[in-house]
Coordinates of C-alpha atoms and ligand atoms in Angstrom, one line a residue:
Chain O
M1 CA -42.1 10.0 25.6
V2 CA -41.4 8.1 22.5
R3 CA -44.7 6.5 22.7
L4 CA -46.5 9.8 23.0
W5 CA -44.8 11.0 19.9
F6 CA -45.9 8.0 17.9
K7 CA -49.5 8.5 19.0
K8 CA -49.4 12.1 17.8
R9 CA -47.9 11.4 14.5
P10 CA -48.3 7.8 13.8
F11 CA -46.9 7.9 10.3
S12 CA -43.9 9.4 8.8
K13 CA -44.4 11.8 5.9
V14 CA -42.7 9.3 3.7
K15 CA -45.6 7.6 1.9
D16 CA -44.4 5.4 -0.8
S17 CA -41.6 3.4 0.7
K18 CA -42.5 -0.3 0.5
Q19 CA -41.2 -1.0 4.0
R20 CA -43.5 1.4 5.8
V21 CA -46.4 0.2 7.8
P22 CA -49.4 0.9 5.5
R23 CA -52.6 2.6 6.6
G24 CA -55.5 0.5 7.8
L25 CA -56.2 -1.2 11.1
W26 CA -54.1 -4.2 10.3
V27 CA -50.8 -4.5 8.7
K28 CA -48.9 -7.4 7.2
C29 CA -45.4 -8.0 8.7
E30 CA -42.8 -8.0 5.9
N31 CA -40.9 -10.8 7.7
C32 CA -43.4 -13.3 9.2
K33 CA -46.3 -12.3 6.9
E34 CA -48.6 -12.3 9.8
M35 CA -51.4 -9.7 10.0
V36 CA -50.7 -7.6 13.1
Y37 CA -52.7 -4.9 14.7
K38 CA -51.4 -1.6 13.5
E39 CA -51.7 0.2 16.8
E40 CA -49.8 -2.6 18.5
V41 CA -46.9 -2.2 16.0
E42 CA -46.9 1.6 16.6
R43 CA -46.8 1.1 20.4
N44 CA -44.0 -1.4 19.9
L45 CA -41.8 1.3 18.2
K46 CA -42.6 -0.2 14.8
V47 CA -41.3 -3.6 15.7
C48 CA -43.5 -6.7 14.8
P49 CA -44.9 -8.0 18.1
K50 CA -45.1 -11.5 16.6
C51 CA -41.5 -12.0 15.2
N52 CA -39.5 -8.9 16.4
Y53 CA -39.0 -7.7 12.8
H54 CA -37.8 -4.1 12.9
F55 CA -39.7 -2.0 10.3
R56 CA -37.7 0.8 8.8
I57 CA -38.3 4.1 10.4
S58 CA -37.7 7.6 9.2
A59 CA -34.7 9.7 10.3
K60 CA -37.0 12.0 12.2
E61 CA -38.6 9.1 14.0
R62 CA -35.2 7.8 14.8
I63 CA -34.0 11.0 16.3
E64 CA -37.2 11.3 18.5
L65 CA -36.6 7.7 19.6
L66 CA -33.0 8.3 20.6
V67 CA -32.5 11.7 22.0
D68 CA -33.6 13.6 25.1
K69 CA -36.8 15.5 24.4
G70 CA -36.2 18.9 22.9
S71 CA -32.4 18.4 22.9
F72 CA -31.9 18.0 19.1
K73 CA -30.4 21.0 17.3
E74 CA -30.0 20.5 13.6
R75 CA -26.8 21.6 11.9
D76 CA -25.8 22.1 8.3
A77 CA -29.5 21.9 7.2
S78 CA -28.8 24.3 4.3
I79 CA -26.3 22.1 2.4
S80 CA -28.0 21.0 -0.8
P81 CA -27.2 18.7 -3.7
K82 CA -26.1 19.8 -7.1
D83 CA -25.9 17.8 -10.3
P84 CA -22.3 18.2 -11.4
L85 CA -22.5 15.3 -13.9
K86 CA -25.8 16.4 -15.4
F87 CA -26.9 12.9 -14.8
K88 CA -29.9 11.4 -16.6
D89 CA -31.2 7.9 -16.8
S90 CA -35.0 7.4 -17.4
K91 CA -35.3 10.6 -15.2
R92 CA -33.0 13.5 -14.6
Y93 CA -31.1 13.3 -11.3
M94 CA -32.4 16.8 -10.6
D95 CA -36.0 15.6 -10.9
R96 CA -35.3 12.6 -8.7
L97 CA -33.8 14.9 -6.1
K98 CA -36.8 17.2 -6.2
E99 CA -39.1 14.3 -5.8
A100 CA -37.2 12.9 -2.8
Q101 CA -37.0 16.4 -1.2
R102 CA -40.8 16.8 -1.6
K103 CA -41.4 13.3 -0.2
T104 CA -39.1 13.7 2.9
G105 CA -39.0 17.4 3.5
M106 CA -35.2 17.0 3.6
K107 CA -32.6 18.5 1.2
D108 CA -30.6 15.2 1.1
A109 CA -30.3 11.8 2.8
V110 CA -28.9 12.7 6.3
I111 CA -30.0 14.8 9.2
C112 CA -27.1 16.0 11.4
G113 CA -27.1 17.9 14.7
T114 CA -26.2 18.0 18.3
A115 CA -28.4 16.4 21.0
S116 CA -28.2 14.7 24.3
I117 CA -28.9 11.1 25.3
G118 CA -29.6 10.5 28.9
G119 CA -27.9 13.8 29.6
Y120 CA -24.8 13.0 27.6
P121 CA -24.1 15.3 24.7
V122 CA -23.6 13.7 21.3
E123 CA -23.0 14.7 17.7
L124 CA -25.6 12.8 15.8
V125 CA -25.9 11.8 12.1
V126 CA -29.0 9.9 11.0
F127 CA -29.6 8.5 7.5
E128 CA -33.0 8.7 5.8
F129 CA -33.5 5.6 3.7
G130 CA -36.6 7.2 2.1
F131 CA -34.3 9.8 0.4
L132 CA -32.9 7.9 -2.7
G133 CA -32.2 4.8 -0.6
G134 CA -30.1 6.8 1.9
S135 CA -27.4 7.0 -0.8
M136 CA -24.2 8.9 -0.2
G137 CA -23.3 11.7 -2.6
S138 CA -21.4 14.9 -2.0
V139 CA -23.9 16.3 0.5
V140 CA -24.0 13.3 2.7
G141 CA -20.2 13.0 2.6
E142 CA -19.8 16.7 3.5
K143 CA -22.4 16.6 6.3
V144 CA -20.9 13.4 7.8
T145 CA -17.5 15.0 7.6
R146 CA -18.6 18.2 9.3
A147 CA -20.3 16.2 12.1
V148 CA -17.0 14.3 12.6
E149 CA -15.1 17.5 12.6
R150 CA -17.4 19.1 15.2
A151 CA -17.1 16.0 17.4
C152 CA -13.3 16.2 17.0
E153 CA -13.2 19.9 18.0
S154 CA -15.6 19.7 20.9
G155 CA -14.6 16.3 22.1
T156 CA -18.3 15.2 22.0
P157 CA -18.9 11.6 21.1
L158 CA -20.2 10.8 17.6
I159 CA -23.1 8.6 16.8
I160 CA -23.9 7.7 13.2
V161 CA -27.1 5.8 12.5
S162 CA -26.7 4.3 9.0
S163 CA -29.4 3.2 6.6
S164 CA -28.1 3.3 3.1
G165 CA -27.8 1.4 -0.1
G166 CA -24.3 2.9 -0.5
A167 CA -22.7 5.5 -2.7
R168 CA -25.1 7.4 -5.0
M169 CA -24.7 6.4 -8.6
Q170 CA -25.9 9.7 -10.0
E171 CA -22.7 11.5 -8.7
S172 CA -20.5 8.6 -9.6
I173 CA -16.9 9.3 -8.8
L174 CA -17.8 12.2 -6.5
S175 CA -19.9 9.8 -4.4
L176 CA -17.1 7.3 -4.3
V177 CA -14.5 9.7 -3.1
Q178 CA -16.8 10.7 -0.2
M179 CA -15.9 7.3 1.3
G180 CA -12.3 8.5 1.4
K181 CA -13.2 11.9 2.7
T182 CA -15.3 10.6 5.6
C183 CA -12.7 8.0 6.6
A184 CA -10.0 10.6 6.6
A185 CA -12.1 12.7 9.0
L186 CA -12.7 9.7 11.2
A187 CA -8.9 9.0 11.4
R188 CA -8.5 12.4 13.0
L189 CA -11.4 11.8 15.4
S190 CA -9.7 8.6 16.5
E191 CA -6.4 10.4 17.0
A192 CA -8.2 13.0 19.1
K193 CA -9.6 10.0 21.2
V194 CA -13.2 11.0 20.8
P195 CA -15.6 8.0 20.9
Y196 CA -17.5 7.0 17.7
I197 CA -20.5 4.7 18.0
S198 CA -21.8 3.3 14.8
V199 CA -25.4 2.1 14.7
L200 CA -26.4 0.0 11.7
T201 CA -30.0 -0.3 10.7
D202 CA -31.6 -2.0 7.8
P203 CA -30.0 -1.8 5.3
T204 CA -26.3 -0.7 5.5
T205 CA -24.5 -1.8 2.3
G206 CA -22.1 -0.7 -0.4
G207 CA -20.1 2.5 0.0
V208 CA -21.5 3.3 3.4
S209 CA -20.6 -0.1 4.9
A210 CA -17.2 0.1 3.1
S211 CA -16.3 3.4 4.7
F212 CA -17.3 4.8 8.1
A213 CA -20.2 2.4 9.1
L214 CA -18.0 -0.5 10.2
L215 CA -15.2 1.6 11.7
G216 CA -16.9 2.5 15.0
D217 CA -15.1 2.1 18.3
V218 CA -18.3 0.3 19.0
V219 CA -20.6 -1.1 16.3
I220 CA -24.2 -1.8 17.1
S221 CA -26.9 -3.2 14.8
E222 CA -30.6 -3.5 15.0
P223 CA -31.9 -7.1 14.7
K224 CA -31.9 -8.7 11.2
A225 CA -30.6 -5.6 9.5
L226 CA -29.0 -6.3 6.1
I227 CA -25.4 -5.4 6.3
G228 CA -22.8 -6.1 3.7
F229 CA -20.6 -4.8 0.9
A230 CA -22.2 -6.3 -2.2
G231 CA -26.0 -6.7 -2.4
P232 CA -27.4 -10.2 -2.1
R233 CA -28.7 -10.2 -5.7
V234 CA -25.3 -9.3 -7.1
I235 CA -23.7 -12.1 -5.1
E236 CA -26.3 -14.6 -6.2
Q237 CA -25.8 -13.6 -9.9
T238 CA -22.0 -13.8 -9.6
I239 CA -21.7 -17.1 -7.8
R240 CA -24.9 -18.7 -9.2
Q241 CA -25.6 -20.2 -5.8
Q242 CA -28.4 -19.6 -3.3
L243 CA -27.3 -17.7 -0.3
P244 CA -27.4 -19.3 3.1
Q245 CA -30.2 -18.5 5.6
G246 CA -29.5 -15.3 7.5
F247 CA -26.6 -14.4 5.2
Q248 CA -25.5 -10.7 5.6
R249 CA -27.9 -10.1 8.5
A250 CA -26.9 -8.4 11.7
E251 CA -26.6 -11.7 13.6
F252 CA -24.4 -13.1 10.9
L253 CA -22.0 -10.1 11.1
M254 CA -21.9 -10.4 14.9
E255 CA -21.1 -14.1 14.5
H256 CA -18.2 -13.3 12.1
G257 CA -16.8 -10.6 14.3
F258 CA -17.8 -7.3 12.6
V259 CA -20.6 -6.2 14.9
D260 CA -20.3 -5.9 18.7
M261 CA -23.9 -6.4 19.5
V262 CA -27.4 -6.7 18.1
V263 CA -29.7 -4.5 20.1
D264 CA -33.5 -4.3 20.0
R265 CA -34.9 -0.9 19.2
K266 CA -36.6 -0.6 22.5
V267 CA -33.3 -0.8 24.4
L268 CA -31.2 1.0 21.8
R269 CA -31.4 4.4 23.6
E270 CA -30.5 2.8 27.0
T271 CA -27.6 0.9 25.4
L272 CA -26.2 4.1 23.9
R273 CA -26.7 6.0 27.2
R274 CA -24.7 3.3 29.0
L275 CA -21.9 3.3 26.5
L276 CA -21.7 7.1 26.7
S277 CA -21.6 7.0 30.4
L278 CA -18.8 4.5 30.4
F279 CA -16.7 6.5 27.9
E280 CA -17.3 9.7 29.9
N281 CA -16.4 8.0 33.1
G282 CA -13.3 6.5 31.6
R283 CA -12.2 9.9 30.3
R284 CA -12.7 11.5 33.6
A285 CA -10.6 8.9 35.4
W286 CA -7.9 9.3 32.8
A287 CA -7.8 13.1 33.3
L288 CA -7.4 12.7 37.1
Chain K
M1 CA -1.7 -7.7 -31.8
S2 CA -4.3 -10.4 -31.3
A3 CA -7.4 -8.8 -29.9
Y4 CA -9.0 -6.0 -31.8
L5 CA -11.8 -4.0 -30.3
S6 CA -15.1 -3.7 -32.1
F7 CA -14.4 -0.1 -33.1
E8 CA -11.0 -1.1 -34.5
K9 CA -12.2 -2.8 -37.7
H10 CA -10.5 -0.4 -40.1
I11 CA -7.3 -0.5 -38.0
R12 CA -7.3 -4.3 -38.1
E13 CA -7.8 -4.3 -41.9
L14 CA -5.0 -1.9 -42.4
E15 CA -2.6 -3.7 -40.1
N16 CA -3.4 -7.0 -41.9
K17 CA -2.7 -5.4 -45.2
I18 CA 0.6 -4.0 -44.0
S19 CA 1.8 -7.4 -42.8
E20 CA 0.5 -9.0 -46.0
L21 CA 2.6 -6.6 -48.1
K22 CA 5.6 -7.2 -45.9
T23 CA 5.3 -10.9 -46.4
I24 CA 4.9 -10.6 -50.2
G25 CA 7.8 -8.1 -50.3
Q26 CA 10.1 -10.5 -48.6
G27 CA 9.5 -13.3 -51.1
S28 CA 9.6 -11.4 -54.3
Q29 CA 11.7 -9.0 -56.3
V30 CA 9.1 -6.3 -56.2
D31 CA 9.9 -3.4 -53.9
L32 CA 6.9 -2.8 -51.8
E33 CA 8.7 -0.7 -49.1
E34 CA 7.2 2.5 -50.4
D35 CA 3.7 1.1 -50.3
V36 CA 4.2 -0.2 -46.8
R37 CA 5.5 3.2 -45.6
K38 CA 2.4 4.9 -47.1
L39 CA 0.1 2.4 -45.4
Q40 CA 1.9 2.8 -42.1
K41 CA 1.5 6.6 -42.3
K42 CA -2.2 6.0 -43.0
L43 CA -2.4 3.6 -40.0
K44 CA -0.9 6.2 -37.7
R45 CA -3.4 8.8 -38.8
L46 CA -6.2 6.4 -38.4
L47 CA -5.1 5.4 -34.9
R48 CA -4.7 9.0 -33.9
D49 CA -8.2 9.9 -35.2
T50 CA -9.8 6.9 -33.7
Y51 CA -8.2 7.3 -30.3
A52 CA -8.7 11.0 -30.1
N53 CA -12.4 10.6 -30.4
L54 CA -13.2 7.5 -28.3
S55 CA -16.6 7.5 -26.6
P56 CA -16.6 6.7 -22.9
W57 CA -17.8 3.2 -23.6
Q58 CA -15.0 2.7 -26.1
R59 CA -12.5 3.8 -23.4
V60 CA -14.0 1.2 -21.1
Q61 CA -13.2 -1.4 -23.8
V62 CA -9.6 -0.1 -24.0
A63 CA -9.3 0.0 -20.2
R64 CA -10.3 -3.7 -20.2
H65 CA -8.1 -4.7 -23.2
P66 CA -6.7 -8.2 -22.5
M67 CA -3.2 -7.0 -23.7
R68 CA -3.2 -3.9 -21.6
P69 CA -0.2 -3.8 -19.2
Y70 CA -1.0 -5.0 -15.7
T71 CA 0.8 -4.3 -12.3
L72 CA 3.4 -7.0 -12.9
D73 CA 4.2 -5.6 -16.3
Y74 CA 4.7 -2.2 -14.8
I75 CA 6.8 -3.6 -12.0
R76 CA 9.0 -5.4 -14.6
E77 CA 9.4 -2.3 -16.7
M78 CA 9.8 0.4 -14.0
T79 CA 11.7 -1.3 -11.1
T80 CA 14.5 -3.6 -10.3
D81 CA 15.0 -6.1 -7.4
F82 CA 11.3 -6.7 -7.0
V83 CA 10.5 -9.0 -4.1
E84 CA 6.9 -10.1 -3.8
L85 CA 5.5 -10.3 -0.3
R86 CA 2.5 -12.5 0.3
G87 CA -0.4 -13.0 2.7
D88 CA -2.4 -10.9 5.1
R89 CA -1.1 -12.8 8.2
R90 CA -4.7 -13.4 9.1
F91 CA -6.3 -15.8 6.6
A92 CA -4.7 -16.2 3.2
D93 CA -2.8 -14.7 0.3
D94 CA -5.0 -13.0 -2.3
K95 CA -3.5 -13.2 -5.7
A96 CA -5.8 -10.5 -7.1
I97 CA -3.5 -8.0 -5.4
I98 CA 0.2 -8.0 -5.8
A99 CA 2.4 -6.5 -3.1
G100 CA 6.0 -6.2 -2.4
M101 CA 9.2 -4.1 -2.3
A102 CA 11.3 -3.0 -5.2
R103 CA 13.9 -0.4 -6.3
F104 CA 12.3 2.5 -8.3
E105 CA 14.6 5.3 -9.5
G106 CA 17.2 4.3 -6.9
M107 CA 14.7 4.4 -4.1
T108 CA 13.2 1.4 -2.2
V109 CA 9.4 1.6 -2.6
A110 CA 6.5 -0.5 -1.6
I111 CA 4.3 -1.5 -4.5
I112 CA 0.7 -2.6 -4.4
G113 CA -1.6 -3.3 -7.3
H114 CA -4.4 -5.3 -8.7
Q115 CA -3.4 -8.1 -10.9
K116 CA -5.5 -9.6 -13.7
G117 CA -4.6 -12.7 -15.7
R118 CA -4.3 -13.1 -19.4
T119 CA -5.1 -16.8 -19.8
T120 CA -8.1 -18.5 -18.3
K121 CA -5.8 -20.4 -15.9
E122 CA -4.2 -17.1 -14.8
N123 CA -7.5 -15.4 -14.5
I124 CA -8.9 -18.1 -12.2
E125 CA -5.8 -17.8 -10.0
R126 CA -6.0 -14.0 -10.0
N127 CA -9.9 -14.1 -9.7
F128 CA -10.0 -11.6 -12.7
G129 CA -8.3 -9.0 -10.5
M130 CA -11.2 -9.0 -8.1
P131 CA -9.9 -9.0 -4.5
H132 CA -11.2 -10.6 -1.4
P133 CA -10.8 -8.9 2.0
E134 CA -7.3 -10.6 2.4
G135 CA -6.1 -8.6 -0.6
Y136 CA -6.9 -5.3 1.1
R137 CA -5.5 -6.5 4.4
K138 CA -2.3 -7.6 2.7
A139 CA -2.1 -4.2 1.0
L140 CA -2.4 -2.5 4.4
R141 CA 0.2 -4.8 5.9
I142 CA 2.7 -3.8 3.3
M143 CA 1.8 -0.1 3.6
K144 CA 2.4 -0.3 7.3
L145 CA 5.7 -2.0 6.6
A146 CA 6.6 0.9 4.2
E147 CA 5.6 3.4 6.9
K148 CA 7.7 1.7 9.5
F149 CA 10.8 1.8 7.3
G150 CA 10.1 5.1 5.6
F151 CA 9.6 3.9 2.0
P152 CA 7.0 5.6 -0.3
V153 CA 4.1 3.6 -1.6
L154 CA 3.1 3.2 -5.2
T155 CA -0.2 1.7 -6.1
F156 CA -1.6 0.5 -9.4
V157 CA -5.3 0.4 -9.8
D158 CA -7.0 -1.9 -12.3
T159 CA -10.0 -4.0 -11.1
P160 CA -13.6 -4.7 -12.1
G161 CA -14.3 -4.3 -8.4
A162 CA -14.0 -6.2 -5.1
F163 CA -15.3 -9.7 -5.4
P164 CA -19.0 -10.2 -4.5
G165 CA -19.0 -13.7 -2.9
I166 CA -20.0 -15.5 0.3
G167 CA -16.5 -15.8 1.8
A168 CA -15.7 -12.2 1.0
E169 CA -18.7 -11.0 3.0
E170 CA -18.1 -13.5 5.8
R171 CA -14.6 -12.2 6.2
G172 CA -15.6 -8.5 6.1
Q173 CA -15.1 -7.1 2.6
A174 CA -16.6 -3.8 3.6
E175 CA -14.6 -3.5 6.8
A176 CA -11.4 -4.3 5.0
I177 CA -11.9 -1.6 2.4
G178 CA -13.1 1.0 5.0
H179 CA -10.1 0.3 7.2
N180 CA -7.7 0.9 4.3
L181 CA -9.3 4.3 3.5
Y182 CA -8.9 5.3 7.1
E183 CA -5.3 4.1 7.5
M184 CA -4.1 5.4 4.1
S185 CA -5.4 8.9 5.0
I186 CA -2.9 9.1 7.8
L187 CA 0.0 6.9 6.5
K188 CA 3.2 8.8 7.2
V189 CA 4.9 8.1 3.9
P190 CA 4.1 9.4 0.4
I191 CA 1.5 7.5 -1.6
V192 CA 1.3 7.9 -5.4
V193 CA -1.8 6.2 -7.0
S194 CA -1.8 5.3 -10.7
I195 CA -5.1 4.3 -12.2
T196 CA -4.0 2.1 -15.1
G197 CA -7.1 0.3 -16.2
E198 CA -10.5 -0.2 -14.7
G199 CA -11.2 1.8 -11.6
G200 CA -14.0 -0.3 -10.3
S201 CA -15.8 1.2 -7.3
G202 CA -14.8 0.5 -3.7
G203 CA -12.6 -2.3 -4.9
A204 CA -10.4 0.3 -6.6
L205 CA -10.8 2.9 -3.9
G206 CA -9.5 0.5 -1.3
I207 CA -5.9 1.1 -2.5
S208 CA -6.4 4.6 -4.0
I209 CA -6.2 7.1 -1.1
G210 CA -3.0 9.0 -1.8
D211 CA -1.1 12.2 -2.1
R212 CA -1.3 12.2 -5.9
L213 CA -3.7 10.4 -8.2
L214 CA -2.5 9.8 -11.7
M215 CA -4.7 8.3 -14.4
Q216 CA -3.7 7.0 -17.8
E217 CA -5.7 8.6 -20.6
N218 CA -7.6 5.5 -21.5
A219 CA -8.3 4.3 -17.9
V220 CA -11.7 4.7 -16.4
Y221 CA -12.9 5.2 -12.8
A222 CA -16.5 5.1 -11.5
V223 CA -18.7 4.3 -8.6
I224 CA -20.0 1.1 -10.3
S225 CA -19.4 -0.7 -13.6
P226 CA -21.3 0.6 -16.5
E227 CA -23.1 -2.7 -16.7
G228 CA -24.0 -2.5 -13.0
C229 CA -25.2 1.0 -13.4
A230 CA -27.3 0.1 -16.5
S231 CA -28.9 -2.9 -14.8
I232 CA -29.9 -0.8 -11.7
L233 CA -31.0 2.5 -13.3
W234 CA -32.0 1.4 -16.8
R235 CA -32.9 -2.2 -15.7
D236 CA -31.1 -3.3 -18.8
T237 CA -27.4 -4.2 -19.0
E238 CA -27.5 -3.5 -22.8
K239 CA -27.6 0.1 -21.8
A240 CA -24.0 0.0 -20.5
P241 CA -22.7 2.3 -23.2
V242 CA -25.3 4.9 -22.2
A243 CA -24.5 4.5 -18.5
A244 CA -20.7 4.9 -19.3
E245 CA -21.5 8.2 -20.9
A246 CA -23.7 9.3 -18.0
M247 CA -21.2 8.4 -15.3
R248 CA -18.4 10.7 -16.6
L249 CA -15.8 8.1 -16.0
T250 CA -12.9 9.1 -18.2
A251 CA -9.7 10.6 -17.1
Q252 CA -10.7 13.9 -18.7
H253 CA -13.9 14.0 -16.7
L254 CA -12.2 13.1 -13.5
F255 CA -9.6 15.8 -14.0
E256 CA -12.4 18.4 -14.6
L257 CA -14.2 17.2 -11.4
G258 CA -11.0 17.7 -9.4
V259 CA -10.6 14.1 -8.5
I260 CA -7.3 13.3 -10.2
D261 CA -4.1 15.3 -10.4
E262 CA -2.7 14.4 -13.8
I263 CA -3.7 12.6 -17.0
V264 CA -0.9 10.4 -18.1
K265 CA -0.5 10.0 -21.9
E266 CA -0.5 6.6 -23.5
P267 CA 1.3 5.5 -26.7
L268 CA -0.7 6.0 -29.9
G269 CA -3.6 3.6 -30.0
G270 CA -3.5 2.7 -26.3
A271 CA -1.1 1.3 -23.7
H272 CA -1.6 -2.3 -25.1
R273 CA 0.0 -1.3 -28.4
D274 CA 3.3 -0.4 -26.7
P275 CA 3.5 -1.5 -23.1
K276 CA 7.1 -0.6 -22.7
R277 CA 6.5 3.0 -23.8
A278 CA 3.4 3.2 -21.7
A279 CA 5.4 2.1 -18.7
S280 CA 8.2 4.6 -19.5
I281 CA 5.7 7.5 -19.7
L282 CA 4.0 6.5 -16.4
R283 CA 7.4 6.0 -14.7
R284 CA 8.4 9.5 -15.5
A285 CA 5.2 10.9 -14.1
I286 CA 5.4 8.9 -10.9
R287 CA 9.0 10.0 -10.5
R288 CA 8.2 13.6 -10.9
H289 CA 5.4 13.5 -8.3
L290 CA 7.4 11.3 -5.9
S291 CA 10.4 13.6 -5.9
E292 CA 8.1 16.5 -4.9
L293 CA 6.5 14.5 -2.1
M294 CA 9.8 13.2 -0.8
K295 CA 10.8 16.7 0.2
K296 CA 7.9 17.1 2.6
D297 CA 8.0 16.0 6.2
P298 CA 5.4 13.5 7.4
D299 CA 3.2 16.1 9.1
Q300 CA 3.0 18.3 6.1
L301 CA 2.4 15.3 3.9
I302 CA -0.5 14.1 5.9
E303 CA -1.9 17.6 6.3
E304 CA -1.9 18.2 2.6
R305 CA -3.3 14.8 1.9
H306 CA -6.1 15.5 4.3
K307 CA -6.9 18.8 2.7
K308 CA -6.9 17.2 -0.8
W309 CA -9.5 14.7 0.2
R310 CA -11.5 17.1 2.4
A311 CA -12.1 19.3 -0.6
M312 CA -13.7 16.6 -2.8
G313 CA -17.4 16.8 -3.7
V314 CA -19.8 19.3 -5.2
F315 CA -22.7 20.8 -3.3
G316 CA -24.5 24.1 -2.6
E317 CA -24.9 26.0 0.6
Ligands
ZN1 ZN1 -43.4 -10.3 12.0

């Protein structure tokens, strides 16, 4: 099913993100620098067949990849960003927003909704890195919070697939406080004993990693995803030292005890299904 | 006053002149008292005018003033019987965050705050007030202790940010901060947060979830430092003053954006000119908020705290 979808629409609408597989018969892998046959990469769910590098994929592709066909119902699609700070650097924030909206066809950096995975219902939040680096401002914070609240109310397990550079600078303090807002919602979800599975994809850093992303009951990561609080460049500049090989990658976080498992894209859906079935089964046994 | 800020040139000149006149007056028969009084009046006016019209970048300078009172100064001025508690019981004691118990207005309280140093030696020990994960975990440990025994929690926020280093990442800086946000949102005792200097990003937020957020008038609070913002968005750290302006990081802005509950006055010319008075003004504000919060039962407290944070953000629908 997933394969079919990729054949029909082999490219996301996001054109100018550097991490995308470019057009042409052959593409160069970002990681191993090998030339690989494009169609083979597509067939392989945008994973390099030579080195297993996981290319970034769009939120829409991610949803297709994870959920039962036709099961996704988007929620809160009408929530849109404002510019309360009237922020302007070399461009106006409003112009950056419009450009990102045109590029992605989304109002802001997350898609939320309900779906099922292997027949198990879920509340799903998926980040779009192509929208201002998946950054979290007021809209992302509100949509994540609403998804958590829906999960809390209905008892449906929550899955958040993160891909974000962190809090959005153009909303400054209002972005920062979204970290508190989302975590406060998660605390209630936890008290309601509703499972939360966090899926980390490349990259998950800053205010997203330092709020809900590492607080899952189960934390899963895609291979080699960059995960951390401070960006590698900032750390290098601060300590004036080269960073060790594999630093802040998924495997490094698993080694240090912050990620439960590193899961290949092609078995991610099955892994989620299995976890959902275990949680569901456990809950039923408890109720008996 | 040793360190003058770049925009305080005239203030420095005037203060130098006053102390000169005082010295001359002491050693001679000429009565200079009248001149000194005049100059002091002028100085007061100058301070008032200067500090009433600070640009956001100038506020950043005041918030970072090396003589600005830090957490230990506030503890000394506001409380008695302070007992420092150390260590996260997991890995280490982080000296960039102070934690402990003390008596405040007759009540036992837990106190948590960032701590910068004044000398190079102190700053190395305190890591310039930039915590590692252990600092956040120690803070949480003390908050849980406060919850267990029913003491309110006071936090003092003044940090450039959480430390970006290898060890900090290995030991889960992000998880440590996220975990604090989560736990503070449901802590069953009152939490009063005072932003007293630099509110630097997640490193500040990690001890800033509370029932009331107070902010001193020259403190700043933003998603990233002005230098960091300038280097990313302008690709030029020299643009920090412009970034400071764009980020709306002053107490006045945060009040207008609905993030803080009260702007706490500082003595004329900034808290560093009169730390005792700064502490006394802040103490009264904390006491007022705390006495309101102490009347609420834990369920109501948490419900209201939840509502407060739930409402943050600006979007259209
Ligand atoms: Zn490769």
